[in-house]
């Protein structure tokens, strides 16, 4: 039988610190309380015993002188504990605390002509003093534990809040927000002592700044190279058109077109990386839009419309995403390639070997392909970037019966009737 899963809060640093503080406070309070209780109880009992033995000595003198005994003394009195009576009959003196008529009593007894001569003292006040001390110890321990927990939780929460902020900034950086920083005030002043959290925050900010500089350098380099290539490629394309018809001319034109496509892809990726793209939103029917993309691709792609939907999106960017998915399916997959529209979801599915493992795990990567070196790996990267710009969700998966399947979920447009409710 599977063990029940513990609540998530039990794994937090605050709960663990609170539990540790509570356990340590309880252990310390129990230890100190036991020591105080034993010490005070021992002193109280010792004083009462000395007093009882002193009175026993006085009563023994009166007994030996044949004088009347006081009312708190007697020979073999009723209520004398049997253990103390047996001790006196053996010729020894001793004391014991026992109940007498419903009240705690200190008894002292000694031998007297084969009998037990005993005195009794009221032990109620001493017992109540010990009980009051125990209650005071318990109350002060509870109060100390509560105050310590509050102070400890406040101190730990300050640390965990800074840790949560650091983790939140790290997630923003991993999501692409390279301007995110922790900016812990302890890291800005070098003369101010830093704790471990400030050290981690400063290291994260330093790493983010270094990563941002490197990525910006790469983006500028990619954009500059692509811009510099456009001019010579334009001239090369014009020169290729002047070549006489023949197989060599076709090869040259084909390579020039491939280089121009690669250059345009690099420029598009540089714009997506810079996050400067603007979206032109409009309302479109998704079925006809998918059919138009397939017709423009000039490929043998089947279109299935299970349920058409109206979406609010940027038509040009959606066509770019679907066009890249269809082209990738024909280039790296196997026929038949099927585009299915089911509500606001468009899926592009082929019957080839499926997406590679690295792509399913980490998404498409630039200039990486595992299909015999064909292509440059930018098509799917652009599709992911354009989907992010229009607020769509693009998921790569393996179809249940084999083949690669990409699903694009678009924001669905909801019409309102005259009363303001959804149709």
PDB file of C-alpha atoms in Angstrom, residues 289-303 319-331 337 339 348:
ATOM      1  CA  UNK A 289      -6.649  30.104 -42.361  1.00  0.00           C
ATOM      2  CA  UNK A 290      -5.171  26.593 -42.073  1.00  0.00           C
ATOM      3  CA  UNK A 291      -6.389  25.697 -45.576  1.00  0.00           C
ATOM      4  CA  UNK A 292      -4.745  28.822 -47.000  1.00  0.00           C
ATOM      5  CA  UNK A 293      -1.423  27.899 -45.379  1.00  0.00           C
ATOM      6  CA  UNK A 294      -1.543  24.399 -46.873  1.00  0.00           C
ATOM      7  CA  UNK A 295      -2.360  25.741 -50.354  1.00  0.00           C
ATOM      8  CA  UNK A 296       0.515  28.219 -50.125  1.00  0.00           C
ATOM      9  CA  UNK A 297       2.941  25.453 -49.135  1.00  0.00           C
ATOM     10  CA  UNK A 298       2.321  23.592 -52.395  1.00  0.00           C
ATOM     11  CA  UNK A 299       2.594  20.245 -50.616  1.00  0.00           C
ATOM     12  CA  UNK A 300       0.371  17.181 -50.492  1.00  0.00           C
ATOM     13  CA  UNK A 301      -1.040  17.918 -47.070  1.00  0.00           C
ATOM     14  CA  UNK A 302      -4.465  16.814 -45.924  1.00  0.00           C
ATOM     15  CA  UNK A 303      -6.627  19.289 -43.960  1.00  0.00           C
ATOM     16  CA  UNK A 319       0.633  31.438 -41.090  1.00  0.00           C
ATOM     17  CA  UNK A 320       4.366  31.591 -40.404  1.00  0.00           C
ATOM     18  CA  UNK A 321       4.084  29.081 -37.550  1.00  0.00           C
ATOM     19  CA  UNK A 322       1.867  26.646 -39.453  1.00  0.00           C
ATOM     20  CA  UNK A 323       3.946  26.997 -42.618  1.00  0.00           C
ATOM     21  CA  UNK A 324       7.127  26.106 -40.730  1.00  0.00           C
ATOM     22  CA  UNK A 325       5.429  23.129 -39.055  1.00  0.00           C
ATOM     23  CA  UNK A 326       4.134  21.804 -42.385  1.00  0.00           C
ATOM     24  CA  UNK A 327       7.507  22.303 -44.080  1.00  0.00           C
ATOM     25  CA  UNK A 328       9.283  20.539 -41.195  1.00  0.00           C
ATOM     26  CA  UNK A 329       6.836  17.617 -41.372  1.00  0.00           C
ATOM     27  CA  UNK A 330       7.501  17.099 -45.092  1.00  0.00           C
ATOM     28  CA  UNK A 331      11.255  17.632 -44.760  1.00  0.00           C
ATOM     29  CA  UNK A 337       0.993  14.827 -43.384  1.00  0.00           C
ATOM     30  CA  UNK A 339      -3.330  19.304 -40.502  1.00  0.00           C
ATOM     31  CA  UNK A 348       0.309  19.108 -37.684  1.00  0.00           C
TER      32      UNK A 348
END
